Coordinates of C-alpha atoms and ligand atoms in Angstrom, one line a residue:
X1 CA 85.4 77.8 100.2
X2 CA 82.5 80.5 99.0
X3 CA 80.0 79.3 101.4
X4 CA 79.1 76.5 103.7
X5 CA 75.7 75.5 102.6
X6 CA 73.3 74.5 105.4
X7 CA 70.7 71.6 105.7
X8 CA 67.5 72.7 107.3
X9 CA 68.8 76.0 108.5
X10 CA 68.5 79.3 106.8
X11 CA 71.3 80.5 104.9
X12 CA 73.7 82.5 106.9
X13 CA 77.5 83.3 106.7
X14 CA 79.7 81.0 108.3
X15 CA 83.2 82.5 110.5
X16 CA 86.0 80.7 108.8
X17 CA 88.0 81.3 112.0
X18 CA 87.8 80.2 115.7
X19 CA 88.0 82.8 118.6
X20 CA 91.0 82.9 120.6
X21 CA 91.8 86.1 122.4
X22 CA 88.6 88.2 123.4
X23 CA 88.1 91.6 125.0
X24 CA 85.2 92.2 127.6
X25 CA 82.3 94.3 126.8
X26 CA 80.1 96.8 128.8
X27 CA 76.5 97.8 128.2
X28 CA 76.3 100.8 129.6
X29 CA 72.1 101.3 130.8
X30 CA 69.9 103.8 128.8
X31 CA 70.1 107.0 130.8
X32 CA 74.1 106.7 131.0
X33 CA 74.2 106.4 127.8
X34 CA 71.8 109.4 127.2
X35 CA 74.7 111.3 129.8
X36 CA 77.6 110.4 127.5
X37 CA 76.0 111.2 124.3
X38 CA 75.8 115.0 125.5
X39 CA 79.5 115.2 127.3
X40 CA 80.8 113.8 123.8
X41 CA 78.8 116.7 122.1
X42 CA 76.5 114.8 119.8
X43 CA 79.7 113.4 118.2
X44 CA 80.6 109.7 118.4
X45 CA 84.1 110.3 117.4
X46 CA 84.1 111.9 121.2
X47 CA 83.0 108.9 122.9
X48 CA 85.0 106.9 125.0
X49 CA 85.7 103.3 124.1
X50 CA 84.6 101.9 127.6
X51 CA 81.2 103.2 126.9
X52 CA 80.3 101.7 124.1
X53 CA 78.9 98.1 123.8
X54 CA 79.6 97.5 120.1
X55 CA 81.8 99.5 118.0
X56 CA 81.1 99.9 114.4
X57 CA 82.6 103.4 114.0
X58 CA 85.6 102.0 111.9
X59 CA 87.1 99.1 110.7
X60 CA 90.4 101.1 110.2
X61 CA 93.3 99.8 112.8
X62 CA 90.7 97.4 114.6
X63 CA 90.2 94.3 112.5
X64 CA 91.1 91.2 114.5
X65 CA 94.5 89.8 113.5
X66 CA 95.4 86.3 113.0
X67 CA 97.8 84.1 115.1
X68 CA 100.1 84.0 112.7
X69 CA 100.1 87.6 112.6
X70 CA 100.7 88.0 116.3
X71 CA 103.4 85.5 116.1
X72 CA 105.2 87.4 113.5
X73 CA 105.4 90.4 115.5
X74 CA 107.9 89.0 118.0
X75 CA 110.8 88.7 115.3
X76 CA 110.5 92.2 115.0
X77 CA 114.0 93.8 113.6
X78 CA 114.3 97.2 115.4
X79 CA 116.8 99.0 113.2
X80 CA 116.5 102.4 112.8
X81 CA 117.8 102.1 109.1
X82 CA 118.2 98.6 107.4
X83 CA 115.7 96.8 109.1
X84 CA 115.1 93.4 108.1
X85 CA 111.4 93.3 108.7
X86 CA 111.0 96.5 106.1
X87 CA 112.6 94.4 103.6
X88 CA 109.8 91.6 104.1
X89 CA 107.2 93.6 103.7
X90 CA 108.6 95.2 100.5
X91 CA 109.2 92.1 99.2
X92 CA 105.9 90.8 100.0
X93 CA 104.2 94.0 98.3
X94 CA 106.5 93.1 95.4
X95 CA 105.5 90.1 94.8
X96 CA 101.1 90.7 95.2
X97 CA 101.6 94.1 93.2
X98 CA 104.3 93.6 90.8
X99 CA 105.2 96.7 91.5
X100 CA 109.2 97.4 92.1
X101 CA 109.6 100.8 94.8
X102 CA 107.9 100.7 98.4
X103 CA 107.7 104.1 100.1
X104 CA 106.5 103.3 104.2
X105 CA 104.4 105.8 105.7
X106 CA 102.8 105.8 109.0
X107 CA 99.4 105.6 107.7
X108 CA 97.0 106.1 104.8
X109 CA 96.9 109.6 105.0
X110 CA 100.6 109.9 105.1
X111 CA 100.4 108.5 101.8
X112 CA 97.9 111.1 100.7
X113 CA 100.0 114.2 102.1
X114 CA 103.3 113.0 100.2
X115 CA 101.2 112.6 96.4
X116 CA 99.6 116.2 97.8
X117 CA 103.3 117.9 98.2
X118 CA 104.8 116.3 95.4
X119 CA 102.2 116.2 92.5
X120 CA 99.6 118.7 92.7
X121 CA 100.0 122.3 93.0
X122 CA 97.7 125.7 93.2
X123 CA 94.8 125.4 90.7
X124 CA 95.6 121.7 90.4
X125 CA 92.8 119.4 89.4
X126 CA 93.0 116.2 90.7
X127 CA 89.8 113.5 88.9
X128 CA 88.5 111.3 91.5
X129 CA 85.8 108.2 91.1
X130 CA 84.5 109.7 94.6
X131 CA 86.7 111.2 97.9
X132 CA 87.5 110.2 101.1
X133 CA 88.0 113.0 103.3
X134 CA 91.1 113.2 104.0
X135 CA 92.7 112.3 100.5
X136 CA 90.7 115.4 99.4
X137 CA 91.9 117.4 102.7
X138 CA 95.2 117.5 101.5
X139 CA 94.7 118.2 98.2
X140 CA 92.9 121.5 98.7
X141 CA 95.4 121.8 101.8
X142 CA 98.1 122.3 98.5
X143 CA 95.3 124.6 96.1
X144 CA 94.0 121.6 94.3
X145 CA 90.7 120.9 94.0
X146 CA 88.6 117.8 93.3
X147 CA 86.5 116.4 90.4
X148 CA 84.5 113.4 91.9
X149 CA 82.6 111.6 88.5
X150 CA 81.1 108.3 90.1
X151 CA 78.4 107.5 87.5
X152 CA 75.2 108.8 88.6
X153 CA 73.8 105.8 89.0
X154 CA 76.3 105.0 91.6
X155 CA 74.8 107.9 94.2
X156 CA 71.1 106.1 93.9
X157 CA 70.4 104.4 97.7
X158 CA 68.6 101.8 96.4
X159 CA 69.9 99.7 93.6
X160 CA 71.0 96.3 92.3
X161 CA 74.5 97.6 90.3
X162 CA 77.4 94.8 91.2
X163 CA 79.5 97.9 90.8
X164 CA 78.2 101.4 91.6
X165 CA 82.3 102.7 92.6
X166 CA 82.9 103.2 89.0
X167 CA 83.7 106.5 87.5
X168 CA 82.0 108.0 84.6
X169 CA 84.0 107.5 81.4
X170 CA 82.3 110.1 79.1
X171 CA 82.5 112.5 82.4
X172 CA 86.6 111.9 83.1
X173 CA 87.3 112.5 79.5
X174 CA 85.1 115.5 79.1
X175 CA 86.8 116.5 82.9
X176 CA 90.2 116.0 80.9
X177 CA 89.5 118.3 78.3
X178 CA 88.0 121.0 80.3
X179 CA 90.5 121.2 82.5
X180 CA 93.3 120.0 80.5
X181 CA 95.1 117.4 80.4
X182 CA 98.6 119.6 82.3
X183 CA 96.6 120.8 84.9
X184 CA 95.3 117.4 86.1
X185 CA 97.7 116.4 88.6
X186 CA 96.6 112.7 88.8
X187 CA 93.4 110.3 88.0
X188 CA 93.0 108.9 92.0
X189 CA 90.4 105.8 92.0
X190 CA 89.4 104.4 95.0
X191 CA 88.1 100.7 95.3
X192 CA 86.3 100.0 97.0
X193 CA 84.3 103.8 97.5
X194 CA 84.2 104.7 101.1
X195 CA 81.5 107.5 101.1
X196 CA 79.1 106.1 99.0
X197 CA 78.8 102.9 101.1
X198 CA 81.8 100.7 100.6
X199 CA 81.0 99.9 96.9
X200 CA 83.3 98.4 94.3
X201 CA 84.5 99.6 91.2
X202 CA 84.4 97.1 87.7
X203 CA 87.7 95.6 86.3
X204 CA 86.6 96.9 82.9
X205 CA 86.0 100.6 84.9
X206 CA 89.5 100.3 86.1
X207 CA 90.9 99.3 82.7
X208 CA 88.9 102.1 80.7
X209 CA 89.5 104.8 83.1
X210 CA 92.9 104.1 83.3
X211 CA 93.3 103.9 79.2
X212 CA 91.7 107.5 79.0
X213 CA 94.3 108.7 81.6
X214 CA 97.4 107.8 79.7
X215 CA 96.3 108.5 76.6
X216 CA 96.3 112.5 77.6
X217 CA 99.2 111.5 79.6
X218 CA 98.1 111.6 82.9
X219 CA 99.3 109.7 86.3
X220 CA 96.8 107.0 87.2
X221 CA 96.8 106.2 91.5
X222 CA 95.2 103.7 92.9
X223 CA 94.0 103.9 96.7
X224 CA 94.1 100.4 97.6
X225 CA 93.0 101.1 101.4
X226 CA 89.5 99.0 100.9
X227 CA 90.8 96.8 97.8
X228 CA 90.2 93.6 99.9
X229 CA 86.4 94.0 99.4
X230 CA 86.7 94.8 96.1
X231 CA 88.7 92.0 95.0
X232 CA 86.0 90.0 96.8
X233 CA 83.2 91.8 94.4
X234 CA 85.4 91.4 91.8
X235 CA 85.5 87.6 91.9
X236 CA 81.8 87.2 93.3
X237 CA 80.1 89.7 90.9
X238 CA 82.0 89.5 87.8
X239 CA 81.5 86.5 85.6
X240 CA 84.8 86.9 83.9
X241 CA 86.5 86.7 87.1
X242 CA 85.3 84.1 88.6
X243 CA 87.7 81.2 87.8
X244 CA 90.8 83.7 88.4
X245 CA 92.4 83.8 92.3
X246 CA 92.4 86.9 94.3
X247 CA 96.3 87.2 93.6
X248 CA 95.8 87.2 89.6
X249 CA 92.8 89.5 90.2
X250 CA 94.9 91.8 92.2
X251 CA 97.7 91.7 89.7
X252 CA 95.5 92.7 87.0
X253 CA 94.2 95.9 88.5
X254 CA 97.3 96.8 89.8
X255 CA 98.8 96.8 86.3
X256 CA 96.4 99.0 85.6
X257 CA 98.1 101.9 87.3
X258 CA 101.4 103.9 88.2
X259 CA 101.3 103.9 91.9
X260 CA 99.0 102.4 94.3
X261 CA 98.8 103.5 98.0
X262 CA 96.8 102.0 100.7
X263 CA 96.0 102.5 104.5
X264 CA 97.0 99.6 106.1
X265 CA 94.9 100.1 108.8
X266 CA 92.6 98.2 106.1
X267 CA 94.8 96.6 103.9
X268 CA 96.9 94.2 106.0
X269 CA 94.6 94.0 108.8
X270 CA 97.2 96.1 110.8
X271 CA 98.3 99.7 111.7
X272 CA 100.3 102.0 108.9
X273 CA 100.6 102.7 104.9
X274 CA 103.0 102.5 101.9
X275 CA 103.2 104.1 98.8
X276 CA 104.1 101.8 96.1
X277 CA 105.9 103.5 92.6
X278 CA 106.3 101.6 89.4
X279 CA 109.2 104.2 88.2
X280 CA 112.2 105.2 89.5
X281 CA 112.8 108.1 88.8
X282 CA 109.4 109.1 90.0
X283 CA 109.9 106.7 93.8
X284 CA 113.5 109.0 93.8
X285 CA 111.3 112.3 93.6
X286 CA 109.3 111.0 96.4
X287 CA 111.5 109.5 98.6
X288 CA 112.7 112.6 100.5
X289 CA 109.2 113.2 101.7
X290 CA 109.4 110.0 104.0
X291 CA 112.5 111.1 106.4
X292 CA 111.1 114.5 106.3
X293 CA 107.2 113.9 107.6
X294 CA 107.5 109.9 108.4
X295 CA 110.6 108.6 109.5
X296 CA 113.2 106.8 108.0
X297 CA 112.8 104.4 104.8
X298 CA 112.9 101.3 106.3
X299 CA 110.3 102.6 108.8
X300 CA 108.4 105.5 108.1
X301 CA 106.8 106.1 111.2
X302 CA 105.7 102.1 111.9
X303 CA 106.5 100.0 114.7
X304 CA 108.5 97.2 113.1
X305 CA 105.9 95.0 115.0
X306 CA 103.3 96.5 113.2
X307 CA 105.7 96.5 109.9
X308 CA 105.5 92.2 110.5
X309 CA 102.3 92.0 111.3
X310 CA 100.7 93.4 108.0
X311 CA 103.3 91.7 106.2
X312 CA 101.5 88.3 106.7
X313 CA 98.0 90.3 106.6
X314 CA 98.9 91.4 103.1
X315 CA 99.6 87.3 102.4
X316 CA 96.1 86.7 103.8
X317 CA 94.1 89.8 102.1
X318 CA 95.2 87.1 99.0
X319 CA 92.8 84.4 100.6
X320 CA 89.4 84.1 99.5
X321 CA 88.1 82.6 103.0
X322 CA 89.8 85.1 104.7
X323 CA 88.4 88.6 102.9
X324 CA 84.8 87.0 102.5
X325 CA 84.0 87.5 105.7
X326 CA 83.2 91.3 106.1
X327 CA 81.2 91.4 103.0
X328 CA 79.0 88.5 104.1
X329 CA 78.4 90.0 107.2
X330 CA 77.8 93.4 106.3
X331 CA 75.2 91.6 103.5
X332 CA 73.9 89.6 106.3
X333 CA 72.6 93.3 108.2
X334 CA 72.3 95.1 105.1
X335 CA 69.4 92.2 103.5
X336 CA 67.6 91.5 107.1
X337 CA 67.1 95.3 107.4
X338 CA 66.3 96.0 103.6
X339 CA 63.6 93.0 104.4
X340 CA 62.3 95.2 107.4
X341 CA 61.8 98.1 104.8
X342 CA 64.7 100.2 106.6
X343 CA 66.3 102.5 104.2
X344 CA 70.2 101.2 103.9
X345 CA 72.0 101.2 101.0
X346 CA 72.3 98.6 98.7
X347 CA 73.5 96.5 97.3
X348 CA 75.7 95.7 100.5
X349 CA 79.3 96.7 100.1
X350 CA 82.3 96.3 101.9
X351 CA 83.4 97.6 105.2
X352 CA 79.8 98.3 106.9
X353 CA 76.2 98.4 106.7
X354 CA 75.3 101.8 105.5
X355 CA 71.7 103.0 106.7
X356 CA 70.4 105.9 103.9
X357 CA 69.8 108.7 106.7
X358 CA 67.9 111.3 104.3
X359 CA 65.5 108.9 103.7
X360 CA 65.3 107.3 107.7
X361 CA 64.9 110.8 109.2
X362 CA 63.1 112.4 106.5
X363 CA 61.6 114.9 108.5
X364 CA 65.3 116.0 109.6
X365 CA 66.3 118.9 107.4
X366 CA 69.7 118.0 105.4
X367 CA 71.5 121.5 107.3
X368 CA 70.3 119.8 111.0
X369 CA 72.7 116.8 109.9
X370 CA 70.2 114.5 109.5
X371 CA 73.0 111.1 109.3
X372 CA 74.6 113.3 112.1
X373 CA 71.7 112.7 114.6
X374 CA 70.8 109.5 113.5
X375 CA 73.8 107.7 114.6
X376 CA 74.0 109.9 118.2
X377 CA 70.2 107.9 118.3
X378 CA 71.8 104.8 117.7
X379 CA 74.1 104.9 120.3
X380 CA 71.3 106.2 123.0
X381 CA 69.2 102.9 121.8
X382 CA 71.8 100.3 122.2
X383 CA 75.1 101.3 122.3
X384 CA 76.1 100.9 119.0
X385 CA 78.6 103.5 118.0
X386 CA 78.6 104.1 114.0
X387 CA 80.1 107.1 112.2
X388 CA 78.2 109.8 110.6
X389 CA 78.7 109.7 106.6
X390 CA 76.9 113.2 105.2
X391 CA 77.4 116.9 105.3
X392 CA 79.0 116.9 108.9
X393 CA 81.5 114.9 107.2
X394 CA 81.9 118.2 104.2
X395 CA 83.8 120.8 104.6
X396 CA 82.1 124.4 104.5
X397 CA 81.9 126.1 101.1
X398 CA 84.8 129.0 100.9
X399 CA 82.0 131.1 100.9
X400 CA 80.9 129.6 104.6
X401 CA 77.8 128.3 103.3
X402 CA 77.2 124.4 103.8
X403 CA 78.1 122.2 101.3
X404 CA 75.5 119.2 101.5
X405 CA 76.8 115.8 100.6
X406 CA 75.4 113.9 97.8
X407 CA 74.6 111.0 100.6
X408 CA 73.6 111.5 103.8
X409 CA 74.6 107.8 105.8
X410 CA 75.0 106.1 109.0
X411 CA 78.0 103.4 108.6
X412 CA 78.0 100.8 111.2
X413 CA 81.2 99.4 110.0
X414 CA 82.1 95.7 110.2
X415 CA 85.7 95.4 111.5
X416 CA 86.6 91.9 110.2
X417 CA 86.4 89.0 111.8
X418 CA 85.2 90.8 114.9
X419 CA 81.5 90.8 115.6
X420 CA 79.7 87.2 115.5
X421 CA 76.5 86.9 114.0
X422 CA 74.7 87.2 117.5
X423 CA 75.8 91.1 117.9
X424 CA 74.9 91.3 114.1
X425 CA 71.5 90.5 114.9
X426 CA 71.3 92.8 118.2
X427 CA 72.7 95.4 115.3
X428 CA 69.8 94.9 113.1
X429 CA 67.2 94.5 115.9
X430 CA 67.8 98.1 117.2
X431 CA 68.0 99.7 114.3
X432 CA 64.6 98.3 113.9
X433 CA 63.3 99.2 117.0
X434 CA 65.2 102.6 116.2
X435 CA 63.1 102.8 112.8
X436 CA 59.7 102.5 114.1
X437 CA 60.4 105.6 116.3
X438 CA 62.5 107.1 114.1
X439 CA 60.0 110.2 114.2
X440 CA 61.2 111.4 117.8
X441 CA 64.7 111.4 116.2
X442 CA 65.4 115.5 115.5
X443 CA 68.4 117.7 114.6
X444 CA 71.5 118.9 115.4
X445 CA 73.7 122.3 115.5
X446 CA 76.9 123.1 115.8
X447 CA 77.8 124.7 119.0
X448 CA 81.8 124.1 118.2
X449 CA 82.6 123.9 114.7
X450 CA 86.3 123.5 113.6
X451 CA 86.9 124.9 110.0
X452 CA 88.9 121.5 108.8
X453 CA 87.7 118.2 109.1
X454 CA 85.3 119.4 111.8
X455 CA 83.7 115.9 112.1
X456 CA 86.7 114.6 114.2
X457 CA 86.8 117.4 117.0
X458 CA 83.6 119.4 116.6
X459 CA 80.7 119.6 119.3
X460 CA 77.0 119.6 118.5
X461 CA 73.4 120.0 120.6
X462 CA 70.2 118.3 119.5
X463 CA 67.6 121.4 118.8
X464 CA 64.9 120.4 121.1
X465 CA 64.8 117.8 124.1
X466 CA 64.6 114.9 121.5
X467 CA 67.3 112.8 123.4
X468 CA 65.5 112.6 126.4
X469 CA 62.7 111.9 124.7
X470 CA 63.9 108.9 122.9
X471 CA 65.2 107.1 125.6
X472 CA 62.2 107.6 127.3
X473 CA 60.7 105.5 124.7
X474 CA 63.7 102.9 125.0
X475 CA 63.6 102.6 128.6
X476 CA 59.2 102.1 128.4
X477 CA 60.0 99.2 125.7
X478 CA 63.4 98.0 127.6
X479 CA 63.7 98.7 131.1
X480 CA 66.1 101.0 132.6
X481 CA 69.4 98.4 132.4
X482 CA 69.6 97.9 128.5
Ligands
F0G1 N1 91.6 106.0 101.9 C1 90.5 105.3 102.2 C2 89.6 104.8 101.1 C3 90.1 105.2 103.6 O1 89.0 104.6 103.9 C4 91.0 105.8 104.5 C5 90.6 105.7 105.9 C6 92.1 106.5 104.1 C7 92.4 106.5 102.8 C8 93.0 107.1 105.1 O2 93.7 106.1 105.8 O3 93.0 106.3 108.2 O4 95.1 105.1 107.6 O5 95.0 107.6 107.4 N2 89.4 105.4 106.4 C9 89.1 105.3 107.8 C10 87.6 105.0 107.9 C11 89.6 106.4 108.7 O6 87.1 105.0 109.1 O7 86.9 104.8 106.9 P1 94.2 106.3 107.3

């Protein structure tokens, strides 16, 4: 069913689901929110969960699951080797991929760390369409380094391309030769693109890019983590795809590569990761990496519950109801604050609403974290907790001097199936109200800055009193108890 078309009312996207198990929620009033902001250090990761009112930093191990999938989870085999329920999900995998070997891990970046240790070494290139921070963490954790050639076009905020994931084909070939073809340790496209707003990446993208990578003999890995959405895009956006299901879809891309891994916090709707290997002798060379870092190979590091659970997730990530939902929420937000004149990034992607931060705190210089204090003044003004996508997210240069990211965001990520379209529209209405005061939004320093991955665990303070500022203003236009 692509849409449920309405008589009189607008247009808006229909939940093809009915709510059975709900969690409370808490609005916490302006001024306590104002005190939690500064004990979490300006950083929303440090935030606790009973604080916030709506939760949009992730949609990584908190989409809703399904009955069925809850139901699967009590015939649960707990073997420590041999278990049955491992041997479900590796068939299931088989049979969506058509791919033969299934390596468990405990979670995406598991997956990253093994292709780290066993394909690239010091001096290592390895060609991404774009990185997500921890794929690229390990790599120059082992002395690669990474070649990110999204098309330039795919960078540009504010733009109408179905597909702006897809990597540069005249750039990866020139990369190739440059760097040659023996010192690239793999071609790693991710679909959708996590850091440049959840776009997709173009069958034909995946096809090319691929071609170009084995023609100079080079391994082709696919992260899979956010291929839900793209399959979506695929069959939505691309003309040629529209009469094909999501399962031949899927098929095709995956042919187009040697090994495909995927967080399945995303991918499955549950909690864990797998590595999936089209040769054998190549899943043999890995396979000593689970037992040493995950745990054993009918595991690797997984509840077996979990293991069950995202076995039927993966059946449903193959149902068109099922992964249209995020994307026609997140274009829900992403349309009614475009419409406002709000800078976000378009066209909507998967996985959140992404609000252009450089552009919505222009006055914020880019080394004051601009996306950094943005989303510390969302959660002041409503309790909305997002994550910030932009150089706080970078890592230093060697040379300690910042490196600024190419996009400075605000995700307010759309775990599926969990808001309805009523806290979507208290979403969009404070970022509104947020916008027209956006100038008493200022910056942020560091006051504890960790040297790796320093978003996760590092503390900040605004420069200037522009916290209590701004929920002075709230408070004026709210009262004290929203
Ligand atoms: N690849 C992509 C594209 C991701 O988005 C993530 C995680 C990973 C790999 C790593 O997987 O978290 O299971 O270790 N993204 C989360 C996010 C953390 O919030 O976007 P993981």
């Amino acid at each position: 069913m692509p849409e449920i078309k309405f008589y009189k009312q607008q247009q808006i996207p229909m939940e093809m689901h009915k709510v059975r198990i709900v969690q409370k929620l808490n609005l916490l009033p302006v001024d306590e929110r104002l005190a939690r902001m500064k004990e979490a250090g300006f950083n929303t990761f440090q935030l606790r969960n009973r604080d916030i009112f709506l939760d949009g930093l992730t949609d990584s191990g908190v989409n809703a699951m399904s009955d069925r999938m809850e139901a699967a989870m009590l015939q649960a085999d707990d073997a420590y080797a041999g278990s049955e329920s491992f041997f479900r999900m590796e068939k299931k995998l088989q049979e969506i991929f058509g791919i033969n070997y299934v390596l468990p891990a405990h979670q995406g970046r598991a997956c990253e760390n093994i292709l780290a240790e066993r394909f690239v070494k010091p001096g290592n290139c390895v060609i991404m369409n774009y990185h997500f921070t921890t794929a690229k963490a390990h790599i120059t954790r082992v002395g690669g380094h990474v070649e990110e050639l999204v098309s330039d076009a795919g960078l540009v905020a504010k733009s109408d391309l179905p597909f702006k994931g897809d990597i540069d084909l005249k750039k990866l070939e020139d990369c190739i030769i440059k760097e040659t073809p023996e010192n690239v340790a793999f071609l790693r496209m991710e679909a959708g693109t996590n850091l440049i707003g959840g776009q997709p990446v173009s069958y034909g993208n995946f096809k090319a890019a691929t071609d170009i990578a084995k023609k100079y003999g080079i391994l082709t890995v696919l992260d899979a983590s956010l291929l839900q959405d793209n399959l979506y895009f695929l069959k939505t956006r691309d003309e040629s795809m529209k009469d094909k299901t999501i399962r031949e879809i899927t098929r095709m891309v995956a042919d187009c590569f040697d090994l495909v891994y995927f967080s399945a916090r995303k991918f499955g709707f549950a909690r864990g990761g797998a590595i999936l290997v089209r040769d054998e002798d190549m899943f043999h060379s890995m396979e000593d990496f689970i037992p040493m870092f995950e745990g054993f190979l009918t595991y690797g590091g997984m509840s077996v519950r979990e293991i069950e659970a995202m076995t039927v997730g993966f059946e449903e990530s193959m149902d068109f109801d099922v992964i249209s939902q995020g994307p026609q929420f997140v274009k829900y937000c992403v349309d009614a604050l475009d419409a406002y004149g709000i800078p976000v990034i378009t066209p909507a992607g998967g996985l959140g609403a992404h609000l252009y931060a450089s552009d919505f705190c222009s006055h914020i210089p880019q080394e004051q974290y601009p996306a950094g204090a943005l989303v510390c003044a969302l959660y002041i003004c409503g309790g909305i907790r997002g994550m910030e996508r932009g150089t706080l997210s970078e890592e230093r240069n060697p040379d300690g001097s910042e490196r600024m990211a190419n996009v400075e965001m605000v995700r307010i990520a759309f775990p599926r199936r969990v808001f309805t379209l009523s806290q979507t529209e208290y979403i969009i209405d404070r970022v509104k109200w947020l916008y027209d005061h956006r100038d008493l939004i200022g910056g942020l320093r560091f006051v504890h800055e960790p040297a790796t991955l320093r978003f996760f665990t590092g503390k900040l303070e605004p420069i200037g009193d522009w916290p209590d500022k701004l929920a002075a203003a709230y408070k004026a236009d709210f009262g004290e108890d929203q």
